[in-house]
Amino acid sequence: MVRHNGPAGESGGLFFRIPLFCRTFARPVRQAVPGETLMKILIMNGPNLNLLGTREPGIYGTGTMDECLSGLRRRYADLEIDYYQNNVEGLLIDRLQAAMTDGTAGVVLNAGAYTHTSVALHDAIRAMRIPVIETHISNVHTREEFRHRSVIAPACRGVICGFGLDSYRLAVEALRAIAGE
């Protein structure tokens, strides 16, 4: 499922279709030229996502975030991919705010359980001038009822969930497509 919000955060609704960014799958990855500034993407994970690979493998799989990041960096050599994980809500907000001034072009955010509770993250995302894609490994809509509502989704440009660790790749593709708009 992909949720797309318009540029000013107005709701674009839910779409169960192949999104625009799929057109980039076959595009060859261009290697960076020495001295060239790369588009910078920040991937952020919230609480308990440091346990990927061992935490509830029936839900999250057995792949680790290090494996996921290695694959993304190989696939997208033309991007600078930064990673940040923290279990503390305030530190996630501090990193989001830093992204507004450090050259980050877009954020892939898996806020974990804070997705469903954090008005503070919602407000931080709303204040940003760069796109944020809410991302989840599992399909939160097939899980416990309390996971069906995202507090941060209305502040995000879009939502991708349910594709395992590939959700991060899909979110990077979405940010590349947004940058090309």
CSV table of C-alpha atoms in Angstrom, one decimal:
chain,number,residue,atom,x,y,z
A,1,MET,CA,0.0,0.0,0.0
A,2,VAL,CA,1.3,3.5,-0.8
A,3,ARG,CA,-0.1,6.6,0.7
A,4,HIS,CA,0.7,9.8,-1.1
A,5,ASN,CA,0.2,13.3,0.2
A,6,GLY,CA,0.5,16.3,-1.9
A,7,PRO,CA,3.3,18.8,-1.6
A,8,ALA,CA,1.8,20.9,1.2
A,9,GLY,CA,0.8,17.8,3.1
A,10,GLU,CA,-2.8,17.8,1.9
A,11,SER,CA,-4.1,14.2,1.7
A,12,GLY,CA,-3.8,12.5,-1.6
A,13,GLY,CA,-5.5,9.3,-0.3
A,14,LEU,CA,-4.5,5.7,-0.4
A,15,PHE,CA,-3.5,4.0,-3.6
A,16,PHE,CA,-3.2,0.3,-4.3
A,17,ARG,CA,-1.3,0.6,-7.5
A,18,ILE,CA,2.2,0.5,-8.7
A,19,PRO,CA,3.6,3.9,-7.9
A,20,LEU,CA,5.4,6.3,-10.2
A,21,PHE,CA,8.8,5.3,-8.8
A,22,CYS,CA,8.6,1.9,-10.4
A,23,ARG,CA,9.7,3.4,-13.7
A,24,THR,CA,13.2,3.8,-12.3
A,25,PHE,CA,13.8,0.1,-11.7
A,26,ALA,CA,15.4,-0.6,-15.0
A,27,ARG,CA,17.4,2.6,-15.1
A,28,PRO,CA,21.2,1.9,-14.8
A,29,VAL,CA,22.8,3.4,-11.7
A,30,ARG,CA,25.2,6.2,-12.7
A,31,GLN,CA,28.5,6.3,-10.8
A,32,ALA,CA,29.4,9.5,-9.1
A,33,VAL,CA,32.1,11.7,-10.7
A,34,PRO,CA,35.0,12.7,-8.4
A,35,GLY,CA,34.1,16.0,-6.6
A,36,GLU,CA,30.4,15.7,-7.5
A,37,THR,CA,27.8,16.3,-4.8
A,38,LEU,CA,25.6,13.3,-4.4
A,39,MET,CA,21.9,13.4,-3.5
A,40,LYS,CA,21.9,12.7,0.3
A,41,ILE,CA,19.2,10.3,1.7
A,42,LEU,CA,18.8,9.7,5.4
A,43,ILE,CA,17.4,6.4,6.6
A,44,MET,CA,16.2,6.5,10.2
A,45,ASN,CA,15.0,3.7,12.4
A,46,GLY,CA,13.2,4.1,15.7
A,47,PRO,CA,12.9,1.9,18.8
A,48,ASN,CA,13.8,-1.8,18.7
A,49,LEU,CA,14.8,-1.7,15.0
A,50,ASN,CA,18.4,-2.2,16.1
A,51,LEU,CA,17.3,-5.8,16.8
A,52,LEU,CA,16.5,-6.6,13.1
A,53,GLY,CA,17.6,-10.1,12.2
A,54,THR,CA,16.8,-11.5,15.7
A,55,ARG,CA,13.6,-9.7,16.7
A,56,GLU,CA,10.4,-11.6,15.8
A,57,PRO,CA,11.8,-13.1,12.5
A,58,GLY,CA,8.3,-14.3,11.6
A,59,ILE,CA,7.3,-10.6,11.3
A,60,TYR,CA,10.5,-8.8,10.4
A,61,GLY,CA,12.5,-11.5,8.7
A,62,THR,CA,16.1,-12.6,9.4
A,63,GLY,CA,17.9,-9.9,7.4
A,64,THR,CA,19.8,-7.2,9.3
A,65,MET,CA,19.8,-3.5,8.8
A,66,ASP,CA,23.5,-3.7,8.0
A,67,GLU,CA,22.8,-6.1,5.1
A,68,CYS,CA,20.0,-3.9,3.9
A,69,LEU,CA,22.2,-0.8,3.9
A,70,SER,CA,25.0,-2.6,2.1
A,71,GLY,CA,22.6,-3.6,-0.6
A,72,LEU,CA,21.2,-0.1,-0.9
A,73,ARG,CA,24.6,1.5,-1.1
A,74,ARG,CA,25.7,-0.9,-3.8
A,75,ARG,CA,22.5,-0.4,-5.8
A,76,TYR,CA,22.5,3.4,-5.4
A,77,ALA,CA,26.2,4.3,-5.7
A,78,ASP,CA,24.9,7.6,-7.1
A,79,LEU,CA,23.4,8.5,-3.7
A,80,GLU,CA,24.9,9.3,-0.3
A,81,ILE,CA,22.9,7.1,2.1
A,82,ASP,CA,23.2,8.0,5.8
A,83,TYR,CA,21.8,5.9,8.5
A,84,TYR,CA,20.6,6.7,12.1
A,85,GLN,CA,18.9,4.5,14.6
A,86,ASN,CA,17.8,5.4,18.1
A,87,ASN,CA,15.4,4.2,20.7
A,88,VAL,CA,14.9,7.6,22.2
A,89,GLU,CA,12.1,9.8,20.7
A,90,GLY,CA,13.9,13.2,21.4
A,91,LEU,CA,17.1,12.0,19.7
A,92,LEU,CA,15.1,11.0,16.6
A,93,ILE,CA,13.6,14.5,16.5
A,94,ASP,CA,17.1,16.1,16.9
A,95,ARG,CA,18.3,14.1,13.9
A,96,LEU,CA,15.3,15.0,11.8
A,97,GLN,CA,16.0,18.7,12.6
A,98,ALA,CA,19.7,18.3,11.8
A,99,ALA,CA,18.6,16.9,8.4
A,100,MET,CA,17.0,20.2,7.5
A,101,THR,CA,20.5,21.9,7.4
A,102,ASP,CA,23.0,19.2,6.6
A,103,GLY,CA,22.2,18.8,2.9
A,104,THR,CA,19.7,15.9,3.2
A,105,ALA,CA,17.3,15.7,0.3
A,106,GLY,CA,14.9,13.3,1.8
A,107,VAL,CA,14.3,11.0,4.7
A,108,VAL,CA,13.1,7.3,4.9
A,109,LEU,CA,11.7,7.0,8.4
A,110,ASN,CA,10.7,3.8,10.2
A,111,ALA,CA,9.6,5.3,13.5
A,112,GLY,CA,8.7,1.8,14.9
A,113,ALA,CA,6.2,2.1,17.7
A,114,TYR,CA,6.5,5.9,17.8
A,115,THR,CA,4.5,5.8,14.5
A,116,HIS,CA,1.4,5.2,16.5
A,117,THR,CA,2.0,7.5,19.5
A,118,SER,CA,4.4,10.4,18.7
A,119,VAL,CA,2.8,13.8,18.1
A,120,ALA,CA,6.3,15.2,18.7
A,121,LEU,CA,7.6,13.3,15.7
A,122,HIS,CA,4.6,14.4,13.7
A,123,ASP,CA,5.3,18.0,14.5
A,124,ALA,CA,9.0,17.7,13.7
A,125,ILE,CA,8.2,16.2,10.3
A,126,ARG,CA,5.6,18.8,9.6
A,127,ALA,CA,8.2,21.5,10.2
A,128,MET,CA,10.6,20.0,7.6
A,129,ARG,CA,11.1,21.4,4.1
A,130,ILE,CA,12.3,18.0,2.7
A,131,PRO,CA,10.1,15.0,2.0
A,132,VAL,CA,9.8,12.2,4.5
A,133,ILE,CA,8.6,8.7,3.5
A,134,GLU,CA,7.1,6.7,6.4
A,135,THR,CA,8.3,3.1,6.0
A,136,HIS,CA,7.5,-0.2,7.7
A,137,ILE,CA,8.9,-3.6,7.2
A,138,SER,CA,5.7,-5.4,8.1
A,139,ASN,CA,2.2,-4.6,6.8
A,140,VAL,CA,1.0,-2.8,9.9
A,141,HIS,CA,-2.6,-3.1,8.7
A,142,THR,CA,-2.6,-6.9,9.2
A,143,ARG,CA,-1.3,-6.7,12.7
A,144,GLU,CA,-2.7,-5.6,16.0
A,145,GLU,CA,-5.4,-2.9,15.9
A,146,PHE,CA,-3.3,-0.3,17.7
A,147,ARG,CA,-0.8,-0.4,14.8
A,148,HIS,CA,-3.4,0.5,12.2
A,149,ARG,CA,-3.3,4.2,13.0
A,150,SER,CA,-0.2,6.3,12.2
A,151,VAL,CA,0.1,9.6,14.0
A,152,ILE,CA,3.0,10.6,11.7
A,153,ALA,CA,1.4,9.7,8.3
A,154,PRO,CA,-0.4,13.0,7.8
A,155,ALA,CA,2.9,14.8,8.0
A,156,CYS,CA,4.7,12.5,5.6
A,157,ARG,CA,4.8,12.7,1.9
A,158,GLY,CA,3.9,9.0,1.6
A,159,VAL,CA,3.8,5.7,3.3
A,160,ILE,CA,5.3,2.3,2.3
A,161,CYS,CA,4.7,-0.8,4.3
A,162,GLY,CA,4.6,-4.6,4.1
A,163,PHE,CA,7.5,-5.4,1.7
A,164,GLY,CA,10.0,-6.6,4.2
A,165,LEU,CA,13.4,-4.9,4.1
A,166,ASP,CA,12.6,-4.1,0.5
A,167,SER,CA,10.3,-1.3,1.9
A,168,TYR,CA,13.5,0.8,2.3
A,169,ARG,CA,14.4,0.4,-1.4
A,170,LEU,CA,10.9,1.3,-2.4
A,171,ALA,CA,11.1,4.4,-0.2
A,172,VAL,CA,14.5,5.4,-1.7
A,173,GLU,CA,12.9,5.0,-5.2
A,174,ALA,CA,10.1,7.3,-4.1
A,175,LEU,CA,12.5,9.9,-2.9
A,176,ARG,CA,14.4,9.7,-6.2
A,177,ALA,CA,11.1,10.2,-8.1
A,178,ILE,CA,10.1,13.1,-5.9
A,179,ALA,CA,13.5,14.7,-6.5
A,180,GLY,CA,12.9,14.4,-10.3
A,181,GLU,CA,9.5,16.2,-10.1
